[in-house]
Short mmCIF file of N, CA and C in Angstrom, two decimals:
data_model
loop_
_atom_site.label_atom_id
_atom_site.label_comp_id
_atom_site.label_asym_id
_atom_site.label_seq_id
_atom_site.Cartn_x
_atom_site.Cartn_y
_atom_site.Cartn_z
N UNK A 1 -41.80 49.52 -18.14
CA UNK A 1 -42.88 50.38 -18.59
C UNK A 1 -43.41 51.16 -17.39
N UNK A 2 -43.73 52.40 -17.58
CA UNK A 2 -44.28 53.21 -16.50
C UNK A 2 -45.79 53.03 -16.44
N UNK A 3 -46.36 53.39 -15.29
CA UNK A 3 -47.80 53.15 -15.12
C UNK A 3 -48.64 54.40 -15.28
N UNK A 4 -48.04 55.56 -15.44
CA UNK A 4 -48.85 56.77 -15.59
C UNK A 4 -49.46 56.83 -16.99
N UNK A 5 -50.77 57.05 -17.02
CA UNK A 5 -51.52 57.06 -18.28
C UNK A 5 -52.31 58.35 -18.36
N UNK A 6 -52.30 58.97 -19.52
CA UNK A 6 -53.05 60.21 -19.75
C UNK A 6 -54.06 59.97 -20.86
N UNK A 7 -55.30 60.29 -20.59
CA UNK A 7 -56.33 60.16 -21.62
C UNK A 7 -56.17 61.30 -22.62
N UNK A 8 -56.22 60.95 -23.91
CA UNK A 8 -56.09 61.94 -24.98
C UNK A 8 -57.42 62.27 -25.63
N UNK A 9 -58.31 61.29 -25.70
CA UNK A 9 -59.58 61.46 -26.38
C UNK A 9 -60.57 60.44 -25.84
N UNK A 10 -61.84 60.83 -25.73
CA UNK A 10 -62.90 59.89 -25.36
C UNK A 10 -64.16 60.23 -26.15
N UNK A 11 -64.65 59.24 -26.88
CA UNK A 11 -65.89 59.39 -27.62
C UNK A 11 -66.84 58.26 -27.25
N UNK A 12 -67.87 58.08 -28.06
CA UNK A 12 -68.84 57.00 -27.81
C UNK A 12 -68.46 55.70 -28.49
N UNK A 13 -67.51 55.75 -29.44
CA UNK A 13 -67.08 54.55 -30.15
C UNK A 13 -65.66 54.13 -29.80
N UNK A 14 -64.86 55.06 -29.35
CA UNK A 14 -63.46 54.76 -29.07
C UNK A 14 -62.87 55.79 -28.13
N UNK A 15 -61.74 55.42 -27.56
CA UNK A 15 -61.00 56.35 -26.71
C UNK A 15 -59.52 56.05 -26.82
N UNK A 16 -58.71 57.04 -26.48
CA UNK A 16 -57.27 56.90 -26.62
C UNK A 16 -56.56 57.43 -25.39
N UNK A 17 -55.46 56.78 -25.03
CA UNK A 17 -54.63 57.22 -23.92
C UNK A 17 -53.17 56.98 -24.28
N UNK A 18 -52.29 57.67 -23.58
CA UNK A 18 -50.85 57.51 -23.79
C UNK A 18 -50.20 57.22 -22.45
N UNK A 19 -49.25 56.29 -22.46
CA UNK A 19 -48.55 55.99 -21.22
C UNK A 19 -47.25 56.79 -21.15
N UNK A 20 -46.55 56.67 -20.05
CA UNK A 20 -45.34 57.45 -19.84
C UNK A 20 -44.20 57.11 -20.77
N UNK A 21 -44.30 55.98 -21.46
CA UNK A 21 -43.28 55.60 -22.44
C UNK A 21 -43.61 56.10 -23.84
N UNK A 22 -44.74 56.78 -24.00
CA UNK A 22 -45.13 57.31 -25.30
C UNK A 22 -45.95 56.37 -26.14
N UNK A 23 -46.39 55.26 -25.56
CA UNK A 23 -47.21 54.31 -26.31
C UNK A 23 -48.67 54.74 -26.19
N UNK A 24 -49.28 55.03 -27.33
CA UNK A 24 -50.69 55.41 -27.39
C UNK A 24 -51.49 54.14 -27.60
N UNK A 25 -52.54 53.96 -26.81
CA UNK A 25 -53.46 52.84 -27.01
C UNK A 25 -54.80 53.41 -27.44
N UNK A 26 -55.27 52.98 -28.60
CA UNK A 26 -56.57 53.38 -29.12
C UNK A 26 -57.52 52.22 -28.88
N UNK A 27 -58.50 52.45 -28.00
CA UNK A 27 -59.45 51.41 -27.60
C UNK A 27 -60.74 51.54 -28.40
N UNK A 28 -61.11 50.51 -29.15
CA UNK A 28 -62.42 50.46 -29.79
C UNK A 28 -63.39 49.94 -28.73
N UNK A 29 -64.39 50.73 -28.38
CA UNK A 29 -65.28 50.35 -27.28
C UNK A 29 -66.59 51.12 -27.38
N UNK A 30 -67.49 50.67 -28.23
CA UNK A 30 -68.77 51.35 -28.45
C UNK A 30 -69.60 51.32 -27.17
N UNK A 31 -69.90 52.49 -26.65
CA UNK A 31 -70.65 52.63 -25.40
C UNK A 31 -72.08 52.11 -25.59
N UNK A 32 -72.52 51.27 -24.67
CA UNK A 32 -73.89 50.77 -24.68
C UNK A 32 -74.17 49.68 -25.70
N UNK A 33 -73.14 49.20 -26.39
CA UNK A 33 -73.30 48.16 -27.41
C UNK A 33 -72.45 46.96 -27.04
N UNK A 34 -72.87 45.78 -27.49
CA UNK A 34 -72.09 44.57 -27.22
C UNK A 34 -70.98 44.35 -28.24
N UNK A 35 -71.02 45.11 -29.35
CA UNK A 35 -70.02 44.97 -30.42
C UNK A 35 -69.57 46.35 -30.90
N UNK A 36 -68.42 46.36 -31.54
CA UNK A 36 -67.93 47.56 -32.22
C UNK A 36 -68.31 47.45 -33.69
N UNK A 37 -68.70 48.58 -34.28
CA UNK A 37 -68.98 48.59 -35.72
C UNK A 37 -68.39 49.85 -36.33
N UNK A 38 -68.11 49.76 -37.60
CA UNK A 38 -67.58 50.90 -38.34
C UNK A 38 -68.76 51.63 -38.98
N UNK A 39 -69.06 52.79 -38.44
CA UNK A 39 -70.14 53.61 -38.97
C UNK A 39 -69.66 55.05 -39.00
N UNK A 40 -70.54 55.96 -39.39
CA UNK A 40 -70.11 57.36 -39.53
C UNK A 40 -69.64 57.95 -38.20
N UNK A 41 -70.26 57.57 -37.10
CA UNK A 41 -69.82 58.06 -35.79
C UNK A 41 -68.40 57.58 -35.50
N UNK A 42 -68.13 56.30 -35.72
CA UNK A 42 -66.79 55.76 -35.47
C UNK A 42 -65.74 56.44 -36.35
N UNK A 43 -66.08 56.71 -37.60
CA UNK A 43 -65.12 57.36 -38.51
C UNK A 43 -64.83 58.79 -38.05
N UNK A 44 -65.88 59.53 -37.66
CA UNK A 44 -65.67 60.90 -37.14
C UNK A 44 -64.81 60.88 -35.88
N UNK A 45 -65.11 59.95 -34.99
CA UNK A 45 -64.34 59.88 -33.75
C UNK A 45 -62.91 59.43 -34.00
N UNK A 46 -62.70 58.56 -34.97
CA UNK A 46 -61.34 58.14 -35.31
C UNK A 46 -60.53 59.34 -35.79
N UNK A 47 -61.14 60.20 -36.60
CA UNK A 47 -60.45 61.41 -37.07
C UNK A 47 -60.11 62.32 -35.89
N UNK A 48 -61.04 62.49 -34.97
CA UNK A 48 -60.80 63.34 -33.80
C UNK A 48 -59.71 62.74 -32.90
N UNK A 49 -59.74 61.44 -32.71
CA UNK A 49 -58.72 60.78 -31.88
C UNK A 49 -57.34 60.91 -32.54
N UNK A 50 -57.28 60.74 -33.85
CA UNK A 50 -56.01 60.88 -34.56
C UNK A 50 -55.45 62.30 -34.44
N UNK A 51 -56.33 63.29 -34.49
CA UNK A 51 -55.90 64.68 -34.32
C UNK A 51 -55.33 64.89 -32.92
N UNK A 52 -55.98 64.32 -31.91
CA UNK A 52 -55.48 64.45 -30.54
C UNK A 52 -54.15 63.73 -30.36
N UNK A 53 -54.02 62.56 -30.99
CA UNK A 53 -52.77 61.81 -30.91
C UNK A 53 -51.64 62.57 -31.60
N UNK A 54 -51.94 63.19 -32.73
CA UNK A 54 -50.92 63.90 -33.52
C UNK A 54 -50.28 65.03 -32.75
N UNK A 55 -51.00 65.66 -31.85
CA UNK A 55 -50.44 66.79 -31.09
C UNK A 55 -49.98 66.37 -29.70
N UNK A 56 -50.02 65.08 -29.40
CA UNK A 56 -49.58 64.60 -28.10
C UNK A 56 -48.06 64.57 -28.05
N UNK A 57 -47.46 65.36 -27.18
CA UNK A 57 -46.00 65.36 -27.13
C UNK A 57 -45.46 64.02 -26.62
N UNK A 58 -44.47 63.52 -27.28
CA UNK A 58 -43.83 62.29 -26.84
C UNK A 58 -44.48 61.02 -27.32
N UNK A 59 -45.57 61.09 -28.08
CA UNK A 59 -46.21 59.88 -28.61
C UNK A 59 -45.24 59.22 -29.58
N UNK A 60 -44.93 57.93 -29.34
CA UNK A 60 -43.92 57.23 -30.14
C UNK A 60 -44.45 56.01 -30.87
N UNK A 61 -45.61 55.54 -30.47
CA UNK A 61 -46.15 54.33 -31.10
C UNK A 61 -47.64 54.24 -30.85
N UNK A 62 -48.32 53.41 -31.61
CA UNK A 62 -49.77 53.28 -31.51
C UNK A 62 -50.16 51.81 -31.49
N UNK A 63 -50.98 51.44 -30.52
CA UNK A 63 -51.54 50.10 -30.40
C UNK A 63 -53.05 50.24 -30.49
N UNK A 64 -53.68 49.53 -31.42
CA UNK A 64 -55.14 49.58 -31.58
C UNK A 64 -55.70 48.27 -31.04
N UNK A 65 -56.63 48.39 -30.07
CA UNK A 65 -57.21 47.21 -29.45
C UNK A 65 -58.72 47.36 -29.37
N UNK A 66 -59.39 46.27 -29.06
CA UNK A 66 -60.83 46.29 -28.81
C UNK A 66 -61.08 45.93 -27.36
N UNK A 67 -61.95 46.67 -26.72
CA UNK A 67 -62.37 46.33 -25.36
C UNK A 67 -63.54 45.36 -25.38
N UNK A 68 -63.98 44.96 -26.56
CA UNK A 68 -65.06 43.98 -26.75
C UNK A 68 -64.44 42.65 -27.18
N UNK A 69 -65.19 41.55 -27.08
CA UNK A 69 -64.65 40.25 -27.52
C UNK A 69 -64.25 40.21 -29.00
N UNK A 70 -65.02 40.89 -29.86
CA UNK A 70 -64.68 40.95 -31.29
C UNK A 70 -64.08 42.33 -31.57
N UNK A 71 -63.11 42.37 -32.48
CA UNK A 71 -62.46 43.64 -32.81
C UNK A 71 -63.47 44.62 -33.39
N UNK A 72 -64.00 44.32 -34.57
CA UNK A 72 -65.07 45.08 -35.22
C UNK A 72 -65.92 44.07 -35.98
N UNK A 73 -67.24 44.15 -35.83
CA UNK A 73 -68.09 43.16 -36.49
C UNK A 73 -68.36 43.50 -37.95
N UNK A 74 -68.16 44.73 -38.35
CA UNK A 74 -68.39 45.12 -39.73
C UNK A 74 -68.72 46.58 -39.85
N UNK A 75 -69.10 46.95 -41.05
CA UNK A 75 -69.41 48.34 -41.35
C UNK A 75 -70.89 48.47 -41.66
N UNK A 76 -71.44 49.61 -41.29
CA UNK A 76 -72.82 49.92 -41.64
C UNK A 76 -72.77 50.59 -43.02
N UNK A 77 -72.76 49.77 -44.07
CA UNK A 77 -72.51 50.28 -45.42
C UNK A 77 -73.59 51.22 -45.92
N UNK A 78 -74.79 51.13 -45.38
CA UNK A 78 -75.86 52.02 -45.82
C UNK A 78 -75.60 53.47 -45.41
N UNK A 79 -74.80 53.68 -44.38
CA UNK A 79 -74.44 55.05 -43.98
C UNK A 79 -73.44 55.67 -44.95
N UNK A 80 -72.76 54.85 -45.76
CA UNK A 80 -71.70 55.35 -46.61
C UNK A 80 -72.07 55.42 -48.09
N UNK A 81 -73.33 55.20 -48.44
CA UNK A 81 -73.70 55.18 -49.86
C UNK A 81 -73.40 56.51 -50.55
N UNK A 82 -73.63 57.63 -49.87
CA UNK A 82 -73.34 58.92 -50.50
C UNK A 82 -71.82 59.13 -50.62
N UNK A 83 -71.06 58.59 -49.71
CA UNK A 83 -69.61 58.71 -49.78
C UNK A 83 -69.04 57.97 -50.98
N UNK A 84 -69.62 56.80 -51.28
CA UNK A 84 -69.12 55.96 -52.37
C UNK A 84 -69.75 56.28 -53.71
N UNK A 85 -70.72 57.20 -53.74
CA UNK A 85 -71.41 57.52 -54.99
C UNK A 85 -70.48 58.21 -55.98
#
């Protein structure tokens, strides 16, 4: 595996990078929080990160990880009431 890494996207809930072998790593890492949660910000940033990954030349695979001890603690369901209506 090569060690050169290029950042593709950075937000407040997640960030993505690709290594020289084409492996994209999507890091769940909510800035300033002890846990990751699924809320409207995380969903918007996931869409933006996916768009950046989609146009990354040579991207061949995706690994989703958490930089926190827990992957995701849950969803803020009250933010999605209008979505599910």
